mmCIF file of C-alpha atoms in Angstrom:
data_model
loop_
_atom_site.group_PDB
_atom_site.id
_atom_site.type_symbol
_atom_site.label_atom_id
_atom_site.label_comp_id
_atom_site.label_asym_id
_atom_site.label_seq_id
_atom_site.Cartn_x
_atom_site.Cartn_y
_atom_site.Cartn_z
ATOM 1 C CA UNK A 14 -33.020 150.209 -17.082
ATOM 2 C CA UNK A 15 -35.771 150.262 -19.631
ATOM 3 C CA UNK A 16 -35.005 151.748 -22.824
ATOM 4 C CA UNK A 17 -37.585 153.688 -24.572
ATOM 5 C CA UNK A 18 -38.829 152.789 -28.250
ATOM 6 C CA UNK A 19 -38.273 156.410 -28.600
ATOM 7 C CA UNK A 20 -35.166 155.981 -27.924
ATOM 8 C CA UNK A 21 -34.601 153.090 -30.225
ATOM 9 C CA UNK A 22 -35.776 155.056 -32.985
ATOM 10 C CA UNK A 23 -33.686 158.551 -32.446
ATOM 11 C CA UNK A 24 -30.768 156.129 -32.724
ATOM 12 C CA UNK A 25 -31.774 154.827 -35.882
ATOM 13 C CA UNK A 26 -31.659 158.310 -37.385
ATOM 14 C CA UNK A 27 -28.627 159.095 -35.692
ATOM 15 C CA UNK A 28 -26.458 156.309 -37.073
ATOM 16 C CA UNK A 29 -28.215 155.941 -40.395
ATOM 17 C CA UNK A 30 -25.386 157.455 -42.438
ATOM 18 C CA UNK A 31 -22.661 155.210 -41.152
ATOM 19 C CA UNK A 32 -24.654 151.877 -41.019
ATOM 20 C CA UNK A 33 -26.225 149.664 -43.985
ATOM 21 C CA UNK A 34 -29.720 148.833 -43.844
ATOM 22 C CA UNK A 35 -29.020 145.068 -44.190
ATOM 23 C CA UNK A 36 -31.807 142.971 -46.211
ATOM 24 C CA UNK A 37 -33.607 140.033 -45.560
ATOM 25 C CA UNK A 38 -33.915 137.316 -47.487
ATOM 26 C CA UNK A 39 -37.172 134.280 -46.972
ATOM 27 C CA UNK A 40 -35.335 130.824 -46.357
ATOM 28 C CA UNK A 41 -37.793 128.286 -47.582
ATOM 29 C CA UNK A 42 -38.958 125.785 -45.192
ATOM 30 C CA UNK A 43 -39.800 122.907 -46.973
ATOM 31 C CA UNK A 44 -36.158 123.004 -48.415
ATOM 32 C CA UNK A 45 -35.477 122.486 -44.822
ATOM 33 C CA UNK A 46 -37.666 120.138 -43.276
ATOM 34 C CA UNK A 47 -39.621 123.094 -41.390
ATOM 35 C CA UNK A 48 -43.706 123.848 -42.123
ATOM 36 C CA UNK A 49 -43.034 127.438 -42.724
ATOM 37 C CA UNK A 50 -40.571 129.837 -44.338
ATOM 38 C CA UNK A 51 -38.425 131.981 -42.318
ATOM 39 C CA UNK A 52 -37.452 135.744 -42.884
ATOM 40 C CA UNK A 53 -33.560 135.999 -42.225
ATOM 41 C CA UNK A 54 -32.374 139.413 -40.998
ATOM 42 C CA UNK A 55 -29.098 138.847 -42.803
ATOM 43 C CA UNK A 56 -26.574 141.465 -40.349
ATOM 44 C CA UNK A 57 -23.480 139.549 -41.152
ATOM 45 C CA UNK A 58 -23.535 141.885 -44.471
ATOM 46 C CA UNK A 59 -23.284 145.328 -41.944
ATOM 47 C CA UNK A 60 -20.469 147.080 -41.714
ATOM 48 C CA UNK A 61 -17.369 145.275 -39.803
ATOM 49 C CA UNK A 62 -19.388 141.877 -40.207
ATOM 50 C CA UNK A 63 -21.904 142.263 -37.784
ATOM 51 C CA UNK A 64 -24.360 144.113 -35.860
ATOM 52 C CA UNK A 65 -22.273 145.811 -33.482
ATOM 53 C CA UNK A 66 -21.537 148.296 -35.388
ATOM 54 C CA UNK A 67 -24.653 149.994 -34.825
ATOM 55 C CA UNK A 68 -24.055 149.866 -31.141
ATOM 56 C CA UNK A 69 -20.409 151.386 -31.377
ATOM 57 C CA UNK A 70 -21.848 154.230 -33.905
ATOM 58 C CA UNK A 71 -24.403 155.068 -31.445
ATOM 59 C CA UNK A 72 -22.201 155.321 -28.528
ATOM 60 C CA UNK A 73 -19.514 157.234 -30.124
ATOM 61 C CA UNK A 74 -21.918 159.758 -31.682
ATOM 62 C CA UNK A 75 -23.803 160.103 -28.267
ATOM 63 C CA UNK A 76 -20.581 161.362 -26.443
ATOM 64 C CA UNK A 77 -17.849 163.547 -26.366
ATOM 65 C CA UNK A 78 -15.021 161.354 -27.007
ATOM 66 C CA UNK A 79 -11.935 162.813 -25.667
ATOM 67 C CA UNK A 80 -8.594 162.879 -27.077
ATOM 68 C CA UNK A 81 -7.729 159.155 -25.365
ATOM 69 C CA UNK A 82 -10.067 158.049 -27.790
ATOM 70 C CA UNK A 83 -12.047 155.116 -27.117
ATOM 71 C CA UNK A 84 -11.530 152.070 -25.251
ATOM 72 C CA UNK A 85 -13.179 148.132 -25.549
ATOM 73 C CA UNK A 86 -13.167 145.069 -24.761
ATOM 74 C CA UNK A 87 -14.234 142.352 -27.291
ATOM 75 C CA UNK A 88 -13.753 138.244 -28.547
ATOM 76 C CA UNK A 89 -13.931 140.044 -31.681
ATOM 77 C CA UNK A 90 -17.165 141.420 -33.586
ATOM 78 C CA UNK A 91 -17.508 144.449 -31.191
ATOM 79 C CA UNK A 92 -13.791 145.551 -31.207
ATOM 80 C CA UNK A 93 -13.992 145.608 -35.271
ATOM 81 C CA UNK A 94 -17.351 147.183 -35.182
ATOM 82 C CA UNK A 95 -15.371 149.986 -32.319
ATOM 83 C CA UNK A 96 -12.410 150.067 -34.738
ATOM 84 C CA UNK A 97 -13.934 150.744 -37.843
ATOM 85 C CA UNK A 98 -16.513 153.384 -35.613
ATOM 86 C CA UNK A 99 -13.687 155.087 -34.762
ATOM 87 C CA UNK A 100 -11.619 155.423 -37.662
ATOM 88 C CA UNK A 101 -15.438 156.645 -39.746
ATOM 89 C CA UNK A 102 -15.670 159.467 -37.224
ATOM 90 C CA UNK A 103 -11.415 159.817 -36.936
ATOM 91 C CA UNK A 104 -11.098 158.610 -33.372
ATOM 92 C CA UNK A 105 -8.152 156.768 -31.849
ATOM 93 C CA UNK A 106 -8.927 153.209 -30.394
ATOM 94 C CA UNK A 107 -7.466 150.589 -28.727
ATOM 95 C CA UNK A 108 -9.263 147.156 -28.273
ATOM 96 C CA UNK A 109 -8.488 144.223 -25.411
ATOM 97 C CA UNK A 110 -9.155 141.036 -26.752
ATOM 98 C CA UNK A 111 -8.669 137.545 -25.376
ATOM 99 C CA UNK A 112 -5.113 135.672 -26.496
ATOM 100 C CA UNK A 113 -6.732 132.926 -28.191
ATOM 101 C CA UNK A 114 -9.472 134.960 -30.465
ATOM 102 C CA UNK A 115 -9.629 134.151 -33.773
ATOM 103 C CA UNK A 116 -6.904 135.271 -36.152
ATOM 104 C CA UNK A 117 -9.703 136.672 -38.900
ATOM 105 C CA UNK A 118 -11.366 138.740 -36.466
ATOM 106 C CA UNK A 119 -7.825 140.344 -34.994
ATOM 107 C CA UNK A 120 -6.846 141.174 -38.705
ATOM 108 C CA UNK A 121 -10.017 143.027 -39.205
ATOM 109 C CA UNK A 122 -9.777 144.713 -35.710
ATOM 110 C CA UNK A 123 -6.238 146.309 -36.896
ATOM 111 C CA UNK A 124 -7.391 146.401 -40.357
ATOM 112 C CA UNK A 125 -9.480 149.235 -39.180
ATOM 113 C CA UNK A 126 -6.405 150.948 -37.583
ATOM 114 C CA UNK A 127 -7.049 150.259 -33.984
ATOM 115 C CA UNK A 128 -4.214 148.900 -31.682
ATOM 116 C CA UNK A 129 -5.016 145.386 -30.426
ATOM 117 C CA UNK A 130 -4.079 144.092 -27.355
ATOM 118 C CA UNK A 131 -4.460 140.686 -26.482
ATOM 119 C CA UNK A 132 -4.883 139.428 -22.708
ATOM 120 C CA UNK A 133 -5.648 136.233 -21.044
ATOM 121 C CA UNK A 134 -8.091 133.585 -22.334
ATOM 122 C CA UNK A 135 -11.381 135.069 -21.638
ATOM 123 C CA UNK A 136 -13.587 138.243 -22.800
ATOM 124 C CA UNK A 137 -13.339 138.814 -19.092
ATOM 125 C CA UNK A 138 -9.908 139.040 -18.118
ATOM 126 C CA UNK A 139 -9.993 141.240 -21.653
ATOM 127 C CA UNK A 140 -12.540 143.450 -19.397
ATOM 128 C CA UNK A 141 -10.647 143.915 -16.684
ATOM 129 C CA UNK A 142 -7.617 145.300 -18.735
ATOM 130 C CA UNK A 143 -9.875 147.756 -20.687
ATOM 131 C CA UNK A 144 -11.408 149.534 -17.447
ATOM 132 C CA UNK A 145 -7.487 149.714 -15.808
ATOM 133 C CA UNK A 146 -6.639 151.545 -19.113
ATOM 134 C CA UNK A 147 -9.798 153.650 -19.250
ATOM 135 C CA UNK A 148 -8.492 154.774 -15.346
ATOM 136 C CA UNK A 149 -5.363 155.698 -16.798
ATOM 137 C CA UNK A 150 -6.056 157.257 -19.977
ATOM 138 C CA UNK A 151 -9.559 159.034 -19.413
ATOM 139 C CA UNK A 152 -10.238 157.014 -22.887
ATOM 140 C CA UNK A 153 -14.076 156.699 -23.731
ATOM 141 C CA UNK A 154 -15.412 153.184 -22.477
ATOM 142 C CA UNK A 155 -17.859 151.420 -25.277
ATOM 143 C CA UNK A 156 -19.288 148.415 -23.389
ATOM 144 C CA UNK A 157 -19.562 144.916 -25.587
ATOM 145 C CA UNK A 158 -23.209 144.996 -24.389
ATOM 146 C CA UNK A 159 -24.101 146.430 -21.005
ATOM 147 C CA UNK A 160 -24.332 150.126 -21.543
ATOM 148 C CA UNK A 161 -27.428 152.149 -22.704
ATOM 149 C CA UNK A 162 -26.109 153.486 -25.874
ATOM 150 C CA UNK A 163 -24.967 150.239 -27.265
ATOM 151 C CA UNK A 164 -28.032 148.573 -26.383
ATOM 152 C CA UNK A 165 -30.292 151.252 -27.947
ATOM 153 C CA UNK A 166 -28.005 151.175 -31.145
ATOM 154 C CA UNK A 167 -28.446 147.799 -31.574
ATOM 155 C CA UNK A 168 -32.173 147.774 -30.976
ATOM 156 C CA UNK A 169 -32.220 149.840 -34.392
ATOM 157 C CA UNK A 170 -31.765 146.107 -36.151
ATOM 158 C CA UNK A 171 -35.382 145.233 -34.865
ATOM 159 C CA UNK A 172 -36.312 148.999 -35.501
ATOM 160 C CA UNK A 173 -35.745 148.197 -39.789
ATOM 161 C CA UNK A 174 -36.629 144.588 -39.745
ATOM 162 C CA UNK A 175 -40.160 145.591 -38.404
ATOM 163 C CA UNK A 176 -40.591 147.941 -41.459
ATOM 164 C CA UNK A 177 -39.029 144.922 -43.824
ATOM 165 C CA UNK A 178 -41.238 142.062 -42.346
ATOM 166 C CA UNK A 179 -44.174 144.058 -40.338
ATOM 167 C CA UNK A 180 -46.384 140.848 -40.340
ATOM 168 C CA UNK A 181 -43.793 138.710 -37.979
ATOM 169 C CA UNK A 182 -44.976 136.895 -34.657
ATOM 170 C CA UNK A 183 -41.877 135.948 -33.604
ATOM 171 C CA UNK A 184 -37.987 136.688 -33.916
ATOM 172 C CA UNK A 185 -35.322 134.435 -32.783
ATOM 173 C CA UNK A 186 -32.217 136.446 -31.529
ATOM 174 C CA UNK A 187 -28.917 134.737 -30.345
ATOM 175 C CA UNK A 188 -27.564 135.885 -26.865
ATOM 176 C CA UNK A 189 -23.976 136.322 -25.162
ATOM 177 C CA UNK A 190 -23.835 139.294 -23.305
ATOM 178 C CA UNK A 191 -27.637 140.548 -24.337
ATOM 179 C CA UNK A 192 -27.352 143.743 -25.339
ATOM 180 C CA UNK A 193 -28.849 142.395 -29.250
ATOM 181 C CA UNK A 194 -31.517 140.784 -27.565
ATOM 182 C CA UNK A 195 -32.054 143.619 -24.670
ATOM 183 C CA UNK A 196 -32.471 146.244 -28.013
ATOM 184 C CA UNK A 197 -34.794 144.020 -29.677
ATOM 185 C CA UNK A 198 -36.919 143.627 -27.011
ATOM 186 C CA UNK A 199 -36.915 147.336 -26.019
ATOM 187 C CA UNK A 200 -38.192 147.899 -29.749
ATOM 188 C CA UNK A 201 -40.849 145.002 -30.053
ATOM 189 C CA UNK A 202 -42.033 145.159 -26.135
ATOM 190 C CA UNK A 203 -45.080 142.952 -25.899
ATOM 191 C CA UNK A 204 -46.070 143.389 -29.966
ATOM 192 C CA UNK A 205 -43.736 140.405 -30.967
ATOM 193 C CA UNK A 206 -42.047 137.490 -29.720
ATOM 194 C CA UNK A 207 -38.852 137.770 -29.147
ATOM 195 C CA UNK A 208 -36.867 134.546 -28.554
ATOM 196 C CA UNK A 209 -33.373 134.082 -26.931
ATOM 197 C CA UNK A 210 -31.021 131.126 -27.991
ATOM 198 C CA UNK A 211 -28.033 130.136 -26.916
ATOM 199 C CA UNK A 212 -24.988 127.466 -27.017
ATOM 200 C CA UNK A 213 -25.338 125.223 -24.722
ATOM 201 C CA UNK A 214 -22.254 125.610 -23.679
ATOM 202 C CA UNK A 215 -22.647 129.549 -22.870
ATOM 203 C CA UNK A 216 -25.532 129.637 -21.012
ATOM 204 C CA UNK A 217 -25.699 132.972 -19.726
ATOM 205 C CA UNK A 218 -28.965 134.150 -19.463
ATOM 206 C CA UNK A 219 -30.726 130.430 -19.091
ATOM 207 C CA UNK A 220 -28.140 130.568 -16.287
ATOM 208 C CA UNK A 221 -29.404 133.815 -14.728
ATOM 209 C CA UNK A 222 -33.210 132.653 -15.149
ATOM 210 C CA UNK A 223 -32.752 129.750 -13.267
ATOM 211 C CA UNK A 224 -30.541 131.848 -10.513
ATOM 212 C CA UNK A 225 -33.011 134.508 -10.456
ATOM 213 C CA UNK A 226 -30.224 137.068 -11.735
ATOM 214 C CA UNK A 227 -27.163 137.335 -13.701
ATOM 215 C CA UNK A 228 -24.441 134.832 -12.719
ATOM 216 C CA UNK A 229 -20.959 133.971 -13.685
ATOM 217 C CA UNK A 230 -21.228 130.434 -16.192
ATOM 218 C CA UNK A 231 -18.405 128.566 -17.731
ATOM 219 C CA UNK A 232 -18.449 129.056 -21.654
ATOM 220 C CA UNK A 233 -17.428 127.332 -23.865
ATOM 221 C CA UNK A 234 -17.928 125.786 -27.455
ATOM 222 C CA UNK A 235 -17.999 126.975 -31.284
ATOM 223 C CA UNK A 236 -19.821 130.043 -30.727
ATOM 224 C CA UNK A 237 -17.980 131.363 -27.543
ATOM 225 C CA UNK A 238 -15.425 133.804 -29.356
ATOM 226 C CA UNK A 239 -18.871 135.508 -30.066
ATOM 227 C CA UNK A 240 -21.627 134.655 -27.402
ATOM 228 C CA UNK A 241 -19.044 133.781 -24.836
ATOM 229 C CA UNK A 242 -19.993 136.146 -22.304
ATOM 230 C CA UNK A 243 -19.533 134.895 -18.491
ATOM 231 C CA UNK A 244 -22.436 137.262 -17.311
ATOM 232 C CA UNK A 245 -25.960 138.364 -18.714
ATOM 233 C CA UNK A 246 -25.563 142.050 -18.767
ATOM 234 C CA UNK A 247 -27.453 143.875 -16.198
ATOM 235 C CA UNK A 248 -29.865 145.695 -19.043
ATOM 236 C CA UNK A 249 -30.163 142.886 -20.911
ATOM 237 C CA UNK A 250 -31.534 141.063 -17.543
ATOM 238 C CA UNK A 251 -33.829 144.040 -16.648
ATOM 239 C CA UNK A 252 -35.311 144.217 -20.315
ATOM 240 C CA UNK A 253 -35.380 140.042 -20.949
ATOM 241 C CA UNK A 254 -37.183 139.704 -17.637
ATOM 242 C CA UNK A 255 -39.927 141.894 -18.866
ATOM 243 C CA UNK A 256 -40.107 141.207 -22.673
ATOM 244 C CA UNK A 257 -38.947 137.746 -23.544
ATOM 245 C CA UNK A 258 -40.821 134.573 -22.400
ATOM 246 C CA UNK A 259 -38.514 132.061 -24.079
ATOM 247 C CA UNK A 260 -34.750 131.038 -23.057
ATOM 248 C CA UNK A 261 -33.502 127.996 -25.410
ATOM 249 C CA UNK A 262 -30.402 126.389 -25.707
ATOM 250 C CA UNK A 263 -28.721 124.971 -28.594
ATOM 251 C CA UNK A 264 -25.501 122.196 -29.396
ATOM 252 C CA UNK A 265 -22.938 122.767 -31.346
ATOM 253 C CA UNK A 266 -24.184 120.293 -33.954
ATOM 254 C CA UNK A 267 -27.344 122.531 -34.401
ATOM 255 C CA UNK A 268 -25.440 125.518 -34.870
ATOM 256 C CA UNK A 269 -22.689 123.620 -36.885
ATOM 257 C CA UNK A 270 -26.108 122.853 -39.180
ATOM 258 C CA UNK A 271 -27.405 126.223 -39.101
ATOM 259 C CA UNK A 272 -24.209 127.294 -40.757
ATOM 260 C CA UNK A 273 -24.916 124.535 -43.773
ATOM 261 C CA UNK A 274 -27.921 125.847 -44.318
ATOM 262 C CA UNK A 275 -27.598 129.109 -44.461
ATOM 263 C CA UNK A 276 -24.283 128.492 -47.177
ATOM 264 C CA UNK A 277 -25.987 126.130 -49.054
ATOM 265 C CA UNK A 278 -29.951 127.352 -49.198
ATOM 266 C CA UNK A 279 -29.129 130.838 -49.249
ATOM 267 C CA UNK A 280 -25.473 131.079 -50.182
ATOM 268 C CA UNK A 281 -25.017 133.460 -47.191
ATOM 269 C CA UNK A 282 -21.389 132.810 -44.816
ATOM 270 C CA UNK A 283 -22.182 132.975 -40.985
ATOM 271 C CA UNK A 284 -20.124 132.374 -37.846
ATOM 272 C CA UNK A 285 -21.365 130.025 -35.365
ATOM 273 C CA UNK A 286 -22.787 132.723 -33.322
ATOM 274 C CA UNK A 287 -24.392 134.132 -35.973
ATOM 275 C CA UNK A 288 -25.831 131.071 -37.127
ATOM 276 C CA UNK A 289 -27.106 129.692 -33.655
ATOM 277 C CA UNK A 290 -30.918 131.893 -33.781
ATOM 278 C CA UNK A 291 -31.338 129.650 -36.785
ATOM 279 C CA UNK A 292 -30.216 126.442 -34.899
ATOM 280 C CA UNK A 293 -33.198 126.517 -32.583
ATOM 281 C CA UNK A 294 -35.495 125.533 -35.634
ATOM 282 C CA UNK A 295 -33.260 123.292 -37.234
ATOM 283 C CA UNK A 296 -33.533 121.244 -34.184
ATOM 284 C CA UNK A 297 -36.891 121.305 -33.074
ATOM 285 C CA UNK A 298 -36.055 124.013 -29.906
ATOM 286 C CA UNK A 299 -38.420 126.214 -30.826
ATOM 287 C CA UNK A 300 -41.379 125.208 -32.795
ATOM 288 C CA UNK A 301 -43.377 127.729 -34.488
ATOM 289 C CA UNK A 302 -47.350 127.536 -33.690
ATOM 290 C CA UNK A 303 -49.866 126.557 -36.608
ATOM 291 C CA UNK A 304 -49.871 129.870 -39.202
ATOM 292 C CA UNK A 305 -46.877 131.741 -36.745
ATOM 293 C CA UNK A 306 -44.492 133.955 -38.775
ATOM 294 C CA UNK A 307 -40.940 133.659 -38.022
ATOM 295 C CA UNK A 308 -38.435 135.959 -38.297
ATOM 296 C CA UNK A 309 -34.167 134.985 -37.210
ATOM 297 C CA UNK A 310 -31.798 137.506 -37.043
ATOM 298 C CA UNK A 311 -28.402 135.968 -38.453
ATOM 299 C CA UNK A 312 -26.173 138.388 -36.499
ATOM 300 C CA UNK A 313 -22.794 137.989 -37.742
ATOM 301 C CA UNK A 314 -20.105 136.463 -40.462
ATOM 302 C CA UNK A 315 -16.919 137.084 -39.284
ATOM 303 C CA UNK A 316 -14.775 133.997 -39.898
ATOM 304 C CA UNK A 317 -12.330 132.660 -41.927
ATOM 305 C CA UNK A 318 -14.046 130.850 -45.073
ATOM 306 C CA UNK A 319 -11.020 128.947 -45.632
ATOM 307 C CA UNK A 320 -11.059 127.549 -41.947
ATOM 308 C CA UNK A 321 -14.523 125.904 -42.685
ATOM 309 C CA UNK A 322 -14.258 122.762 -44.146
ATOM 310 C CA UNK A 323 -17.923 122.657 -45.499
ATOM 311 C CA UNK A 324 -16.894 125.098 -48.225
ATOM 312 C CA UNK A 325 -14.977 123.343 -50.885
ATOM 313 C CA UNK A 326 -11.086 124.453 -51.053
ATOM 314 C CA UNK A 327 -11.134 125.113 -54.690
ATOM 315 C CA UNK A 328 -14.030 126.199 -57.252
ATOM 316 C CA UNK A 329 -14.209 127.245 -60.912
#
């Protein structure tokens, strides 16, 4: 499955009067400890908190969605960015999510009128609920990551940063499932570098490198509610294998870090996951080249500030 910069740009038009054009901002690097600035793509501020959004938008305005509605399965950021699709273009929808997600990212799931419906402990036993009640409903399926019209829609967020920051060489992107990384890729083919990171403790597409193809991992960690995919996604394998050299890994102290820095140098909130693209040069994972110019997609901000104890309780 390769999908077509073409492609990646129809999408853009098609879901540009539902989704923000999200800025960037330049983090400094000597504030840092790094020898160069960074451009942040800063798509915690999108709609529903992250970048899935554009995904959902494109699926659901790329189909005929019958009266059933639509159907997902989600830790979180993709059933609120399905929700709040939905109830824009007044569709029913009805999200699986794992027992133990996070409380913020239910509320904002129902917030957006969708009925939530929590199952097991894992985005995968989550999965396997959604496609029994797609069989019995008829209900439109929109995949967290492995299905062409959520990975196009997604590859729209390297579609605007490359007209905000045209002079990059290289873009870090955080993976779970892959369909962020699988759209970015699509978009910059062989004209950037385009860098996966992940937890260390979700390991999915490291994982399927080293098996040759997509295999079930063990996840686990601060990011998993949002990377914690078991499997690479088939596209995301397809597109990786062709476009992106580099597969890094990342502790939870780094991203823990990343999150500091982003609240304290550029007073922006980000969860874990979104924060963990940014880990990778805050601990020496990926080191930019003499003169390379770095771009880091900070994908998402959905958590609970007053669950993070690096933001002070109280504040005049």
């Amino acid at each position: 499955m390769v999908i077509a910069r073409s492609e990646v740009r129809r999408a853009a038009v098609r879901i540009a009067p539902y989704v923000r054009r999200t800025p960037t901002a330049v983090l400094a690097g000597d504030r840092v400890g790094l020898p160069h600035d960074v451009v942040l793509k800063l798509e915690g501020l999108q709609h529903s908190g992250s970048f899935k959004a554009r995904g959902a938008f494109n699926t659901l305005l790329s189909a005929q969605v019958p009266a059933a509605g639509v159907i997902a399965a989600s830790g979180g950021n993709h059933g609120a960015a399905v929700a709040y699709a939905a109830q824009r273009l007044g569709h029913r929808a009805r999200v699986f999510v794992p027992a133990n997600a996070p409380d913020a990212k239910l509320e904002r799931i129902r917030r957006y009128g969708a009925e939530v419906t929590p199952v097991g402990s894992d985005y995968a036993e989550a999965y396997r609920r959604s496609l029994d009640e797609e069989a019995r409903t008829g209900g439109l399926r929109v995949h967290a990551y492995d299905q062409p019209e959520v990975v196009t829609g997604q590859g729209t967020v390297a579609y605007e940063l490359s007209q905000q920051a045209p002079d990059l060489d290289a873009v870090l992107v955080a993976v779970g499932g892959g369909g962020l990384i699988a759209g970015c890729a699509s978009w910059y083919t062989d004209s950037v570098r385009v860098v996966a990171v992940e937890p260390e403790r979700a390991p999915t597409m490291h994982a399927a490198r080293a098996a040759g193809s997509p295999v079930d991992v063990e996840v686990g960690g601060i990011a998993a509610d949002a990377l914690g995919a078991r499997r690479l996604g088939s596209i995301a394998a397809e597109v990786t294998g062709r476009y992106v050299r580099d597969s890094l890994l990342v502790p939870d102290a780094a991203i823990r870090r990343a999150q500091e820095v982003l609240w304290e140098e550029v007073r922006v909130l980000a969860e874990p996951g979104g924060a963990t693209a940014l880990a990778a040069l805050l601990c020496g994972a990926h080191v930019a080249a003499p003169g390379e110019r770095v771009g880091v997609l900070v994908c998402g901000a959905n958590l609970d500030p007053a669950s993070w104890s690096v933001l002070p309780a109280t504040g005049v």
